[in-house]
mmCIF file of C-alpha atoms in Angstrom:
data_model
loop_
_atom_site.group_PDB
_atom_site.id
_atom_site.type_symbol
_atom_site.label_atom_id
_atom_site.label_comp_id
_atom_site.label_asym_id
_atom_site.label_seq_id
_atom_site.Cartn_x
_atom_site.Cartn_y
_atom_site.Cartn_z
ATOM 1 C CA UNK A 1 1.882 -0.050 1.341
ATOM 2 C CA UNK A 2 2.343 3.008 0.418
ATOM 3 C CA UNK A 3 0.921 3.627 -3.080
ATOM 4 C CA UNK A 4 -0.459 5.958 -5.374
ATOM 5 C CA UNK A 5 -2.432 5.276 -8.701
ATOM 6 C CA UNK A 6 -3.030 7.630 -11.604
ATOM 7 C CA UNK A 7 -5.580 7.397 -13.974
ATOM 8 C CA UNK A 8 -7.570 9.651 -16.290
ATOM 9 C CA UNK A 9 -5.231 10.246 -18.974
ATOM 10 C CA UNK A 10 -5.917 9.785 -22.421
ATOM 11 C CA UNK A 11 -6.324 11.392 -25.898
ATOM 12 C CA UNK A 12 -7.531 15.060 -26.063
ATOM 13 C CA UNK A 13 -8.016 18.063 -28.976
ATOM 14 C CA UNK A 14 -5.603 21.096 -28.309
ATOM 15 C CA UNK A 15 -7.861 23.170 -26.482
ATOM 16 C CA UNK A 16 -9.660 20.339 -24.673
ATOM 17 C CA UNK A 17 -9.940 19.288 -21.148
ATOM 18 C CA UNK A 18 -8.864 16.067 -18.712
ATOM 19 C CA UNK A 19 -9.424 15.493 -15.105
ATOM 20 C CA UNK A 20 -6.595 13.222 -13.975
ATOM 21 C CA UNK A 21 -6.978 11.346 -10.476
ATOM 22 C CA UNK A 22 -4.257 10.240 -7.989
ATOM 23 C CA UNK A 23 -5.325 7.889 -5.336
ATOM 24 C CA UNK A 24 -3.433 7.309 -2.758
ATOM 25 C CA UNK A 25 -2.982 4.315 -0.165
ATOM 26 C CA UNK A 26 -0.870 3.781 3.160
ATOM 27 C CA UNK A 27 -1.393 7.165 4.236
ATOM 28 C CA UNK A 28 -3.643 9.990 4.344
ATOM 29 C CA UNK A 29 -3.770 13.238 2.613
ATOM 30 C CA UNK A 30 -3.462 15.036 5.980
ATOM 31 C CA UNK A 31 0.032 14.446 6.355
ATOM 32 C CA UNK A 32 1.232 14.434 2.678
ATOM 33 C CA UNK A 33 1.597 16.742 0.050
ATOM 34 C CA UNK A 34 0.742 15.618 -3.531
ATOM 35 C CA UNK A 35 2.771 16.994 -6.689
ATOM 36 C CA UNK A 36 1.732 16.430 -10.164
ATOM 37 C CA UNK A 37 4.989 15.972 -12.714
ATOM 38 C CA UNK A 38 5.194 15.233 -16.061
ATOM 39 C CA UNK A 39 7.649 14.149 -18.327
ATOM 40 C CA UNK A 40 7.788 13.862 -21.966
ATOM 41 C CA UNK A 41 10.339 11.592 -23.992
ATOM 42 C CA UNK A 42 13.826 12.284 -23.832
ATOM 43 C CA UNK A 43 13.071 15.314 -21.463
ATOM 44 C CA UNK A 44 13.516 15.634 -17.752
ATOM 45 C CA UNK A 45 10.284 15.171 -15.415
ATOM 46 C CA UNK A 46 9.318 18.587 -14.589
ATOM 47 C CA UNK A 47 6.843 19.951 -11.928
ATOM 48 C CA UNK A 48 3.183 21.030 -12.951
ATOM 49 C CA UNK A 49 1.500 21.778 -9.491
ATOM 50 C CA UNK A 50 1.209 20.816 -5.887
ATOM 51 C CA UNK A 51 -1.352 20.835 -3.024
ATOM 52 C CA UNK A 52 0.019 21.023 0.572
ATOM 53 C CA UNK A 53 -0.544 18.864 3.290
ATOM 54 C CA UNK A 54 -2.751 19.825 6.019
ATOM 55 C CA UNK A 55 -3.900 23.501 4.783
ATOM 56 C CA UNK A 56 -4.364 22.293 1.254
ATOM 57 C CA UNK A 57 -2.539 25.333 -0.230
ATOM 58 C CA UNK A 58 -2.083 25.051 -3.708
ATOM 59 C CA UNK A 59 0.714 25.800 -6.096
ATOM 60 C CA UNK A 60 1.286 25.858 -9.867
ATOM 61 C CA UNK A 61 3.824 26.576 -12.347
ATOM 62 C CA UNK A 62 3.585 29.663 -14.481
ATOM 63 C CA UNK A 63 2.766 27.739 -17.271
ATOM 64 C CA UNK A 64 -0.544 26.196 -16.086
ATOM 65 C CA UNK A 65 -1.769 29.170 -13.918
ATOM 66 C CA UNK A 66 -5.260 29.721 -14.810
ATOM 67 C CA UNK A 67 -5.912 26.705 -16.853
ATOM 68 C CA UNK A 68 -5.345 23.794 -14.425
ATOM 69 C CA UNK A 69 -6.732 23.163 -10.729
ATOM 70 C CA UNK A 70 -5.384 20.691 -8.402
ATOM 71 C CA UNK A 71 -7.821 19.801 -5.706
ATOM 72 C CA UNK A 72 -8.681 16.903 -3.015
ATOM 73 C CA UNK A 73 -11.038 14.645 -1.694
ATOM 74 C CA UNK A 74 -9.790 13.691 1.735
ATOM 75 C CA UNK A 75 -12.134 11.171 2.385
ATOM 76 C CA UNK A 76 -11.768 9.589 -0.835
ATOM 77 C CA UNK A 77 -8.036 9.767 -0.160
ATOM 78 C CA UNK A 78 -7.699 11.168 -3.852
ATOM 79 C CA UNK A 79 -6.190 14.335 -5.564
ATOM 80 C CA UNK A 80 -7.350 15.403 -8.685
ATOM 81 C CA UNK A 81 -5.566 17.939 -11.363
ATOM 82 C CA UNK A 82 -8.587 19.401 -13.896
ATOM 83 C CA UNK A 83 -6.710 20.428 -16.915
ATOM 84 C CA UNK A 84 -8.389 23.123 -19.060
ATOM 85 C CA UNK A 85 -7.073 23.998 -22.311
ATOM 86 C CA UNK A 86 -4.530 21.626 -23.207
ATOM 87 C CA UNK A 87 -1.857 22.558 -25.411
ATOM 88 C CA UNK A 88 0.390 20.000 -27.454
ATOM 89 C CA UNK A 89 3.671 20.740 -25.918
ATOM 90 C CA UNK A 90 1.642 19.314 -22.536
ATOM 91 C CA UNK A 91 1.729 15.649 -24.350
ATOM 92 C CA UNK A 92 3.525 13.806 -21.588
ATOM 93 C CA UNK A 93 3.148 11.214 -18.887
ATOM 94 C CA UNK A 94 1.981 12.440 -15.685
ATOM 95 C CA UNK A 95 2.860 11.116 -12.380
ATOM 96 C CA UNK A 96 1.840 12.279 -8.978
ATOM 97 C CA UNK A 97 4.190 12.243 -5.988
ATOM 98 C CA UNK A 98 3.926 12.502 -2.414
ATOM 99 C CA UNK A 99 6.243 13.947 0.334
ATOM 100 C CA UNK A 100 5.453 13.998 4.082
ATOM 101 C CA UNK A 101 4.257 16.898 5.903
ATOM 102 C CA UNK A 102 5.039 20.179 3.696
ATOM 103 C CA UNK A 103 2.335 22.443 4.035
ATOM 104 C CA UNK A 104 3.376 25.360 1.593
ATOM 105 C CA UNK A 105 4.358 22.872 -1.438
ATOM 106 C CA UNK A 106 6.411 23.352 -4.374
ATOM 107 C CA UNK A 107 7.503 21.510 -7.397
ATOM 108 C CA UNK A 108 10.485 23.281 -8.185
ATOM 109 C CA UNK A 109 12.566 20.259 -6.836
ATOM 110 C CA UNK A 110 10.791 17.067 -7.739
ATOM 111 C CA UNK A 111 13.772 14.967 -5.473
ATOM 112 C CA UNK A 112 12.084 16.409 -2.517
ATOM 113 C CA UNK A 113 9.161 13.838 -3.206
ATOM 114 C CA UNK A 114 9.419 10.485 -1.944
ATOM 115 C CA UNK A 115 6.748 8.150 -3.514
ATOM 116 C CA UNK A 116 5.645 7.881 -7.418
ATOM 117 C CA UNK A 117 3.175 6.518 -8.689
ATOM 118 C CA UNK A 118 3.574 4.565 -12.109
ATOM 119 C CA UNK A 119 1.918 7.390 -14.317
ATOM 120 C CA UNK A 120 -0.624 8.030 -16.810
ATOM 121 C CA UNK A 121 -0.643 9.176 -20.663
ATOM 122 C CA UNK A 122 -1.742 12.408 -21.870
ATOM 123 C CA UNK A 123 -1.780 12.823 -25.552
ATOM 124 C CA UNK A 124 -2.878 16.524 -26.765
ATOM 125 C CA UNK A 125 -3.162 16.290 -30.738
ATOM 126 C CA UNK A 126 -5.601 16.896 -33.204
#
């Protein structure tokens, strides 16, 4: 079974940091790009970052460049999203998603991604 499981969410102060994990099973990260998306209540799901299949090339939306880092551990079949200097407007459910063989990925079109996790809640509040 193809499965993605997010973890690492929680409550953090503005300016704080969290590291999210996306554990994949049923496929190899060598063959799939992994994207991170978030969705606040009443809003559309929006892309945050992704890491491409094969090459591991990364992509970030402008709003998170310089603050977030996406990485992967192929041996553990896990993708991470290190989030620094978090802002209250980044409070959302964070999802990871997978798509087959996309070396130079983006998160502009979420419809491209075929498999999704259940999400993990991130709350940025004082």
